[in-house]
mmCIF file of C-alpha atoms and ligand atoms in Angstrom:
data_model
loop_
_atom_site.group_PDB
_atom_site.id
_atom_site.type_symbol
_atom_site.label_atom_id
_atom_site.label_comp_id
_atom_site.label_asym_id
_atom_site.label_seq_id
_atom_site.Cartn_x
_atom_site.Cartn_y
_atom_site.Cartn_z
ATOM 1 C CA MET A 1 45.164 -2.349 17.736
ATOM 2 C CA PHE A 2 45.539 -2.090 13.975
ATOM 3 C CA VAL A 3 43.502 -5.298 13.485
ATOM 4 C CA ILE A 4 40.655 -4.040 15.709
ATOM 5 C CA GLY A 5 40.715 -0.669 13.951
ATOM 6 C CA THR A 6 40.284 -2.436 10.599
ATOM 7 C CA ILE A 7 37.827 -5.137 11.630
ATOM 8 C CA VAL A 8 35.343 -2.924 13.522
ATOM 9 C CA PRO A 9 34.476 -0.657 10.548
ATOM 10 C CA ILE A 10 34.157 -3.741 8.286
ATOM 11 C CA LEU A 11 31.792 -5.418 10.779
ATOM 12 C CA LEU A 12 29.745 -2.221 11.067
ATOM 13 C CA LEU A 13 29.525 -2.043 7.275
ATOM 14 C CA ILE A 14 28.360 -5.683 7.085
ATOM 15 C CA ILE A 15 25.696 -4.998 9.757
ATOM 16 C CA LYS A 16 24.567 -1.890 7.855
ATOM 17 C CA ILE A 17 24.334 -3.775 4.554
ATOM 18 C CA ARG A 18 22.431 -6.643 6.235
ATOM 19 C CA ASN A 19 19.968 -4.148 7.762
ATOM 20 C CA MET A 20 19.432 -2.567 4.363
ATOM 21 C CA SER A 21 18.648 -5.942 2.793
ATOM 22 C CA LYS A 22 15.718 -7.209 4.810
ATOM 23 C CA LEU A 23 13.886 -8.327 1.689
ATOM 24 C CA ASN A 24 16.786 -10.080 -0.017
ATOM 25 C CA GLY A 25 15.661 -13.018 -2.137
ATOM 26 C CA LYS A 26 11.962 -12.053 -1.909
ATOM 27 C CA VAL A 27 9.660 -11.381 -4.857
ATOM 28 C CA ALA A 28 7.235 -8.496 -4.292
ATOM 29 C CA VAL A 29 4.192 -7.303 -6.256
ATOM 30 C CA VAL A 30 2.824 -3.776 -5.758
ATOM 31 C CA THR A 31 -0.562 -2.977 -7.308
ATOM 32 C CA GLY A 32 -0.843 0.665 -8.335
ATOM 33 C CA GLY A 33 2.933 0.933 -8.060
ATOM 34 C CA ASN A 34 3.367 3.696 -10.621
ATOM 35 C CA SER A 35 2.370 6.563 -8.303
ATOM 36 C CA GLY A 36 2.270 7.858 -4.717
ATOM 37 C CA ILE A 37 2.498 5.332 -1.866
ATOM 38 C CA GLY A 38 2.796 2.347 -4.226
ATOM 39 C CA TYR A 39 5.726 3.912 -6.069
ATOM 40 C CA ALA A 40 7.534 4.808 -2.826
ATOM 41 C CA SER A 41 6.968 1.291 -1.472
ATOM 42 C CA ALA A 42 8.237 -0.364 -4.665
ATOM 43 C CA LYS A 43 11.369 1.779 -4.321
ATOM 44 C CA GLU A 44 11.799 0.808 -0.653
ATOM 45 C CA PHE A 45 11.232 -2.911 -1.425
ATOM 46 C CA LYS A 46 13.884 -2.712 -4.130
ATOM 47 C CA ASN A 47 16.321 -0.869 -1.841
ATOM 48 C CA GLN A 48 15.773 -3.650 0.718
ATOM 49 C CA GLY A 49 16.804 -6.258 -1.844
ATOM 50 C CA ALA A 50 13.475 -7.526 -3.245
ATOM 51 C CA ASN A 51 12.754 -8.372 -6.864
ATOM 52 C CA VAL A 52 9.788 -6.043 -7.557
ATOM 53 C CA ILE A 53 6.905 -5.999 -10.035
ATOM 54 C CA ILE A 54 4.626 -2.978 -10.202
ATOM 55 C CA THR A 55 1.195 -2.831 -11.806
ATOM 56 C CA GLY A 56 -1.199 -0.063 -12.779
ATOM 57 C CA ARG A 57 -3.917 0.830 -15.243
ATOM 58 C CA ASP A 58 -2.092 3.013 -17.742
ATOM 59 C CA SER A 59 0.613 1.430 -19.892
ATOM 60 C CA GLY A 60 2.639 4.640 -20.410
ATOM 61 C CA ARG A 61 2.659 5.503 -16.695
ATOM 62 C CA VAL A 62 3.440 1.951 -15.599
ATOM 63 C CA GLN A 63 6.332 1.585 -18.046
ATOM 64 C CA SER A 64 7.843 4.979 -17.257
ATOM 65 C CA ALA A 65 7.666 4.353 -13.478
ATOM 66 C CA ALA A 66 9.080 0.832 -13.912
ATOM 67 C CA LYS A 67 11.980 2.230 -15.924
ATOM 68 C CA LYS A 68 12.719 4.889 -13.297
ATOM 69 C CA LEU A 69 12.599 2.304 -10.503
ATOM 70 C CA GLY A 70 14.509 -0.346 -12.455
ATOM 71 C CA VAL A 71 11.745 -2.926 -11.877
ATOM 72 C CA ARG A 72 9.295 -4.916 -14.037
ATOM 73 C CA GLY A 73 5.997 -3.142 -14.875
ATOM 74 C CA ILE A 74 2.830 -4.973 -15.972
ATOM 75 C CA VAL A 75 -0.500 -3.352 -16.865
ATOM 76 C CA ALA A 76 -3.463 -4.830 -14.958
ATOM 77 C CA ASP A 77 -6.692 -3.049 -14.053
ATOM 78 C CA VAL A 78 -7.905 -4.467 -10.731
ATOM 79 C CA GLN A 79 -11.513 -3.868 -11.815
ATOM 80 C CA SER A 80 -11.124 -6.821 -14.185
ATOM 81 C CA LEU A 81 -10.783 -10.295 -12.673
ATOM 82 C CA GLU A 82 -9.535 -11.499 -16.054
ATOM 83 C CA ALA A 83 -6.744 -8.879 -15.983
ATOM 84 C CA ILE A 84 -5.689 -10.026 -12.487
ATOM 85 C CA GLU A 85 -5.740 -13.668 -13.669
ATOM 86 C CA ASN A 86 -3.537 -12.788 -16.680
ATOM 87 C CA LEU A 87 -1.175 -10.894 -14.355
ATOM 88 C CA VAL A 88 -0.831 -13.923 -12.106
ATOM 89 C CA VAL A 89 -0.151 -16.231 -15.080
ATOM 90 C CA LYS A 90 2.566 -13.858 -16.359
ATOM 91 C CA ILE A 91 4.248 -13.599 -12.946
ATOM 92 C CA LYS A 92 4.014 -17.363 -12.371
ATOM 93 C CA ASN A 93 5.628 -18.054 -15.763
ATOM 94 C CA GLU A 94 8.389 -15.492 -15.275
ATOM 95 C CA LEU A 95 9.168 -15.792 -11.563
ATOM 96 C CA GLY A 96 7.232 -18.678 -10.043
ATOM 97 C CA LYS A 97 5.840 -17.883 -6.599
ATOM 98 C CA ILE A 98 5.915 -14.567 -4.726
ATOM 99 C CA ASP A 99 6.565 -13.537 -1.109
ATOM 100 C CA ILE A 100 5.064 -10.050 -0.780
ATOM 101 C CA LEU A 101 1.735 -8.774 -2.110
ATOM 102 C CA PHE A 102 1.117 -5.082 -1.523
ATOM 103 C CA VAL A 103 -2.563 -4.457 -2.330
ATOM 104 C CA ASN A 104 -2.302 -0.726 -2.769
ATOM 105 C CA ALA A 105 -4.313 0.321 -5.872
ATOM 106 C CA GLY A 106 -7.127 2.651 -4.897
ATOM 107 C CA ILE A 107 -9.129 5.747 -5.761
ATOM 108 C CA PHE A 108 -10.753 8.547 -3.767
ATOM 109 C CA LYS A 109 -13.970 10.051 -5.185
ATOM 110 C CA PRO A 110 -15.738 12.262 -2.634
ATOM 111 C CA ALA A 111 -19.542 12.523 -2.879
ATOM 112 C CA PRO A 112 -22.037 13.868 -0.326
ATOM 113 C CA VAL A 113 -24.690 11.595 1.158
ATOM 114 C CA GLY A 114 -27.847 12.135 -0.881
ATOM 115 C CA GLN A 115 -25.815 12.522 -4.063
ATOM 116 C CA ILE A 116 -24.108 9.144 -4.168
ATOM 117 C CA SER A 117 -24.663 7.772 -7.647
ATOM 118 C CA GLU A 118 -24.530 4.084 -8.519
ATOM 119 C CA GLU A 119 -21.485 4.895 -10.680
ATOM 120 C CA VAL A 120 -19.605 6.524 -7.734
ATOM 121 C CA PHE A 121 -20.524 3.553 -5.508
ATOM 122 C CA ASP A 122 -19.536 0.856 -8.028
ATOM 123 C CA HIS A 123 -16.332 2.606 -9.058
ATOM 124 C CA GLN A 124 -14.970 3.050 -5.525
ATOM 125 C CA MET A 125 -16.183 -0.282 -4.142
ATOM 126 C CA GLY A 126 -15.081 -1.958 -7.380
ATOM 127 C CA ILE A 127 -11.460 -0.821 -7.062
ATOM 128 C CA ASN A 128 -10.918 -0.287 -3.316
ATOM 129 C CA PHE A 129 -12.820 -3.331 -2.030
ATOM 130 C CA LYS A 130 -13.714 -5.805 -4.796
ATOM 131 C CA GLY A 131 -10.417 -5.160 -6.629
ATOM 132 C CA ALA A 132 -8.423 -5.586 -3.418
ATOM 133 C CA VAL A 133 -10.242 -8.768 -2.351
ATOM 134 C CA PHE A 134 -9.892 -10.444 -5.757
ATOM 135 C CA THR A 135 -6.247 -9.436 -6.006
ATOM 136 C CA THR A 136 -5.597 -11.535 -2.905
ATOM 137 C CA GLU A 137 -7.998 -14.309 -3.942
ATOM 138 C CA ILE A 138 -6.382 -14.736 -7.365
ATOM 139 C CA PHE A 139 -2.791 -14.407 -6.108
ATOM 140 C CA LEU A 140 -3.254 -16.989 -3.321
ATOM 141 C CA PRO A 141 -2.120 -20.017 -5.395
ATOM 142 C CA ILE A 142 1.215 -18.332 -6.157
ATOM 143 C CA LEU A 143 1.945 -17.064 -2.628
ATOM 144 C CA ASN A 144 4.792 -18.874 -0.908
ATOM 145 C CA GLU A 145 4.349 -20.287 2.575
ATOM 146 C CA GLY A 146 5.287 -17.426 4.939
ATOM 147 C CA ALA A 147 4.246 -14.734 2.436
ATOM 148 C CA SER A 148 3.062 -11.302 3.581
ATOM 149 C CA ILE A 149 0.003 -9.473 2.226
ATOM 150 C CA ILE A 150 -0.375 -5.796 3.081
ATOM 151 C CA ASN A 151 -3.688 -4.067 2.366
ATOM 152 C CA LEU A 152 -3.550 -0.298 1.991
ATOM 153 C CA SER A 153 -6.595 0.931 3.866
ATOM 154 C CA SER A 154 -7.159 4.331 5.501
ATOM 155 C CA ILE A 155 -7.971 5.976 8.818
ATOM 156 C CA ASN A 156 -11.198 6.919 6.994
ATOM 157 C CA ALA A 157 -12.406 3.413 7.876
ATOM 158 C CA TYR A 158 -13.023 4.883 11.354
ATOM 159 C CA THR A 159 -14.058 8.473 10.668
ATOM 160 C CA GLY A 160 -17.192 10.391 9.806
ATOM 161 C CA MET A 161 -15.401 12.715 7.392
ATOM 162 C CA PRO A 162 -17.933 14.535 5.167
ATOM 163 C CA ASN A 163 -18.249 13.347 1.548
ATOM 164 C CA THR A 164 -16.351 10.118 2.112
ATOM 165 C CA ALA A 165 -19.151 7.688 3.048
ATOM 166 C CA VAL A 166 -18.468 5.224 0.214
ATOM 167 C CA TYR A 167 -14.665 5.613 0.243
ATOM 168 C CA SER A 168 -14.629 5.042 4.014
ATOM 169 C CA ALA A 169 -16.960 2.044 3.740
ATOM 170 C CA SER A 170 -14.715 0.500 1.073
ATOM 171 C CA LYS A 171 -11.738 0.704 3.445
ATOM 172 C CA ALA A 172 -13.716 -0.512 6.499
ATOM 173 C CA ALA A 173 -14.846 -3.511 4.440
ATOM 174 C CA LEU A 174 -11.242 -4.185 3.424
ATOM 175 C CA ASN A 175 -10.096 -4.147 7.067
ATOM 176 C CA SER A 176 -12.850 -6.585 7.967
ATOM 177 C CA TYR A 177 -11.756 -8.945 5.155
ATOM 178 C CA THR A 178 -8.166 -8.642 6.433
ATOM 179 C CA ARG A 179 -9.087 -9.845 9.931
ATOM 180 C CA THR A 180 -10.979 -12.931 8.743
ATOM 181 C CA ALA A 181 -8.409 -13.749 6.068
ATOM 182 C CA ALA A 182 -5.668 -13.674 8.732
ATOM 183 C CA ILE A 183 -7.338 -16.612 10.492
ATOM 184 C CA GLU A 184 -7.912 -18.597 7.315
ATOM 185 C CA LEU A 185 -4.430 -18.023 5.882
ATOM 186 C CA ALA A 186 -2.573 -18.749 9.121
ATOM 187 C CA PRO A 187 -2.254 -22.511 8.389
ATOM 188 C CA ARG A 188 -0.189 -21.559 5.300
ATOM 189 C CA LYS A 189 1.845 -19.162 7.502
ATOM 190 C CA ILE A 190 0.660 -16.312 5.275
ATOM 191 C CA ARG A 191 0.389 -13.051 7.201
ATOM 192 C CA ILE A 192 -2.084 -10.349 6.175
ATOM 193 C CA ASN A 193 -2.281 -6.862 7.702
ATOM 194 C CA SER A 194 -3.835 -3.474 6.982
ATOM 195 C CA VAL A 195 -2.101 -0.118 6.978
ATOM 196 C CA ASN A 196 -4.331 2.894 7.746
ATOM 197 C CA PRO A 197 -2.633 6.115 6.636
ATOM 198 C CA GLY A 198 -3.889 9.576 7.475
ATOM 199 C CA PRO A 199 -3.516 12.249 4.795
ATOM 200 C CA VAL A 200 -0.443 11.666 2.618
ATOM 201 C CA SER A 201 0.893 13.974 -0.117
ATOM 202 C CA THR A 202 0.167 12.036 -3.324
ATOM 203 C CA PRO A 203 -1.590 12.753 -6.637
ATOM 204 C CA ILE A 204 -4.786 11.031 -5.333
ATOM 205 C CA PHE A 205 -6.330 14.382 -4.339
ATOM 206 C CA GLU A 206 -5.765 16.030 -7.754
ATOM 207 C CA LYS A 207 -7.559 13.071 -9.340
ATOM 208 C CA THR A 208 -10.795 13.993 -7.496
ATOM 209 C CA GLY A 209 -11.392 16.783 -10.012
ATOM 210 C CA MET A 210 -11.436 19.458 -7.252
ATOM 211 C CA GLU A 211 -10.169 22.941 -8.200
ATOM 212 C CA GLU A 212 -6.704 23.938 -6.915
ATOM 213 C CA GLU A 213 -8.166 26.543 -4.546
ATOM 214 C CA GLN A 214 -10.627 24.014 -3.128
ATOM 215 C CA LEU A 215 -7.821 21.472 -2.723
ATOM 216 C CA ASN A 216 -5.638 23.987 -0.875
ATOM 217 C CA GLY A 217 -8.489 24.885 1.494
ATOM 218 C CA PHE A 218 -9.172 21.185 2.111
ATOM 219 C CA ALA A 219 -5.466 20.501 2.763
ATOM 220 C CA GLU A 220 -5.161 23.431 5.189
ATOM 221 C CA ALA A 221 -8.253 22.414 7.153
ATOM 222 C CA ILE A 222 -7.073 18.808 7.461
ATOM 223 C CA GLN A 223 -3.501 19.746 8.319
ATOM 224 C CA ASP A 224 -4.732 21.879 11.170
ATOM 225 C CA ARG A 225 -6.361 18.824 12.780
ATOM 226 C CA ILE A 226 -3.234 16.670 12.596
ATOM 227 C CA PRO A 227 -1.190 16.869 15.831
ATOM 228 C CA LEU A 228 2.060 16.816 13.800
ATOM 229 C CA LYS A 229 0.576 19.634 11.645
ATOM 230 C CA ARG A 230 1.557 18.200 8.276
ATOM 231 C CA PHE A 231 0.639 15.593 5.656
ATOM 232 C CA GLY A 232 2.620 12.349 5.630
ATOM 233 C CA GLN A 233 5.056 11.582 2.833
ATOM 234 C CA PRO A 234 4.750 8.415 0.698
ATOM 235 C CA ASP A 235 8.189 7.176 1.797
ATOM 236 C CA GLU A 236 7.085 7.315 5.461
ATOM 237 C CA ILE A 237 4.243 4.901 4.652
ATOM 238 C CA ALA A 238 6.661 2.785 2.586
ATOM 239 C CA LYS A 239 8.847 2.181 5.665
ATOM 240 C CA LEU A 240 5.920 0.685 7.617
ATOM 241 C CA VAL A 241 4.772 -1.374 4.625
ATOM 242 C CA SER A 242 8.289 -2.687 4.124
ATOM 243 C CA PHE A 243 8.534 -3.647 7.818
ATOM 244 C CA LEU A 244 5.259 -5.611 7.611
ATOM 245 C CA ALA A 245 6.537 -7.262 4.422
ATOM 246 C CA SER A 246 9.739 -8.405 6.114
ATOM 247 C CA ASP A 247 10.453 -11.341 8.402
ATOM 248 C CA ASP A 248 10.955 -8.798 11.220
ATOM 249 C CA ALA A 249 7.138 -8.770 11.377
ATOM 250 C CA SER A 250 6.920 -12.588 11.522
ATOM 251 C CA PHE A 251 4.482 -12.643 14.498
ATOM 252 C CA ILE A 252 2.171 -9.929 13.133
ATOM 253 C CA THR A 253 -1.024 -10.897 11.332
ATOM 254 C CA GLY A 254 -4.616 -9.666 11.265
ATOM 255 C CA GLY A 255 -3.378 -6.303 12.525
ATOM 256 C CA GLU A 256 -4.101 -2.726 11.536
ATOM 257 C CA TYR A 257 -1.524 0.012 11.780
ATOM 258 C CA ASN A 258 -2.422 3.686 11.868
ATOM 259 C CA ILE A 259 0.205 5.992 10.413
ATOM 260 C CA ASP A 260 -1.369 9.388 10.607
ATOM 261 C CA GLY A 261 0.632 12.072 12.449
ATOM 262 C CA GLY A 262 -1.500 11.416 15.523
ATOM 263 C CA ILE A 263 -4.885 12.311 14.001
ATOM 264 C CA ASN A 264 -6.406 9.092 15.320
ATOM 265 C CA VAL A 265 -6.172 10.212 18.941
ATOM 266 C CA ASN A 266 -8.974 12.659 18.085
ATOM 267 C CA PRO A 267 -7.544 15.522 20.159
ATOM 268 C CA LEU A 268 -10.020 17.862 21.850
ATOM 269 C CA LEU A 269 -7.404 20.550 22.327
ATOM 270 C CA GLY A 270 -4.108 21.249 20.555
HETATM 271 P P1 NAD B 1 -2.163 7.654 -6.235
HETATM 272 O O1 NAD B 1 -3.308 8.154 -7.020
HETATM 273 O O2 NAD B 1 -0.857 8.339 -6.318
HETATM 274 O O3 NAD B 1 -1.928 6.113 -6.533
HETATM 275 C C1 NAD B 1 -2.971 5.222 -6.763
HETATM 276 C C2 NAD B 1 -2.447 4.079 -7.601
HETATM 277 O O4 NAD B 1 -3.511 3.134 -7.787
HETATM 278 C C3 NAD B 1 -1.996 4.533 -8.980
HETATM 279 O O5 NAD B 1 -0.827 3.849 -9.325
HETATM 280 C C4 NAD B 1 -3.145 4.074 -9.883
HETATM 281 O O6 NAD B 1 -2.712 3.761 -11.192
HETATM 282 C C5 NAD B 1 -3.574 2.811 -9.150
HETATM 283 N N1 NAD B 1 -4.926 2.405 -9.529
HETATM 284 C C6 NAD B 1 -6.081 3.098 -9.384
HETATM 285 N N2 NAD B 1 -7.094 2.395 -9.908
HETATM 286 C C7 NAD B 1 -6.559 1.250 -10.392
HETATM 287 C C8 NAD B 1 -7.091 0.125 -11.057
HETATM 288 N N3 NAD B 1 -8.390 0.046 -11.369
HETATM 289 N N4 NAD B 1 -6.253 -0.886 -11.400
HETATM 290 C C9 NAD B 1 -4.936 -0.813 -11.114
HETATM 291 N N5 NAD B 1 -4.373 0.229 -10.512
HETATM 292 C C10 NAD B 1 -5.187 1.250 -10.146
HETATM 293 O O7 NAD B 1 -2.699 7.655 -4.732
HETATM 294 P P2 NAD B 1 -2.081 7.144 -3.337
HETATM 295 O O8 NAD B 1 -2.451 8.178 -2.358
HETATM 296 O O9 NAD B 1 -0.690 6.701 -3.470
HETATM 297 O O10 NAD B 1 -3.054 5.890 -3.090
HETATM 298 C C11 NAD B 1 -2.605 4.587 -2.820
HETATM 299 C C12 NAD B 1 -3.543 3.940 -1.819
HETATM 300 O O11 NAD B 1 -3.441 4.669 -0.583
HETATM 301 C C13 NAD B 1 -5.027 3.961 -2.177
HETATM 302 O O12 NAD B 1 -5.582 2.699 -1.868
HETATM 303 C C14 NAD B 1 -5.601 5.043 -1.261
HETATM 304 O O13 NAD B 1 -6.961 4.830 -0.985
HETATM 305 C C15 NAD B 1 -4.732 4.871 -0.049
HETATM 306 N N6 NAD B 1 -4.675 6.019 0.876
HETATM 307 C C16 NAD B 1 -4.191 7.220 0.459
HETATM 308 C C17 NAD B 1 -4.152 8.274 1.357
HETATM 309 C C18 NAD B 1 -3.631 9.638 0.961
HETATM 310 O O14 NAD B 1 -3.853 10.593 1.716
HETATM 311 N N7 NAD B 1 -2.941 9.776 -0.163
HETATM 312 C C19 NAD B 1 -4.594 8.100 2.678
HETATM 313 C C20 NAD B 1 -5.082 6.854 3.065
HETATM 314 C C21 NAD B 1 -5.106 5.823 2.154
#
């Protein structure tokens, strides 16, 4: 009786620790890991046992986030192919190959049709699509067999939300790349999937330059259309990303996962 009473809690503890360490021994890179969904995912990866590197554009922000997370931070602007190449060389020299690539860096710059400037187009496509594609392209030589790539897309890829024509197109293009890449990377057992979040509470909206009052109105209107009647939290997205990064998702590739409080069902009532 005494033995069972001692062994059972120890076994339960071992099971709990094993479940919390799904990414043990894996090396993970998170682009745009100093803020929002990227930051929360880097934290989750680390909690699950991975060795994590975060990147971002701004040295101060990257270093302060890296320090808080207890991970390595490297500055690399995904608009520059040379910066991505230098990032890959650094990681290869320090850690060798990697197992998880979370292609998360992105921006949101609303502009109405008829007022889409070349600058707005190039900036959003340059980071959200070109930056994402070349992140994968340049990282490919240092991805281990069995690696997982997760592209952070958006439910906007499938909506007609006003003022988001270019943003939405950048994410739809990314999802299309994901599907084809899944076929071509399968022989190396590399899995690649897209995550399509609905609205999530992160600093991305403040960076649009909208006034606080405008932002609050926008948030209220959107929230009202979400069946769960709230924005998602970055750590909720991080849980899905971390699942796709893990070997628990070993049969999942070329997929897209909505995580949106139900907004994608497009409810007519409710
Ligand atoms: P955020 O602004 O908090 O984070 C964006 C991150 O991307 C930051 O770390 C930023 O430094 C980085 N970044 C931006 N441009 C970069 C560049 N040129 N080079 C390197 N890093 C760069 O916003 P977030 O909401 O966490 O956004 C993360 C991703 O989630 C984006 O791809 C965004 O499109 C997507 N997304 C967000 C929402 C939402 O509601 N917040 C919904 C769907 C999809």
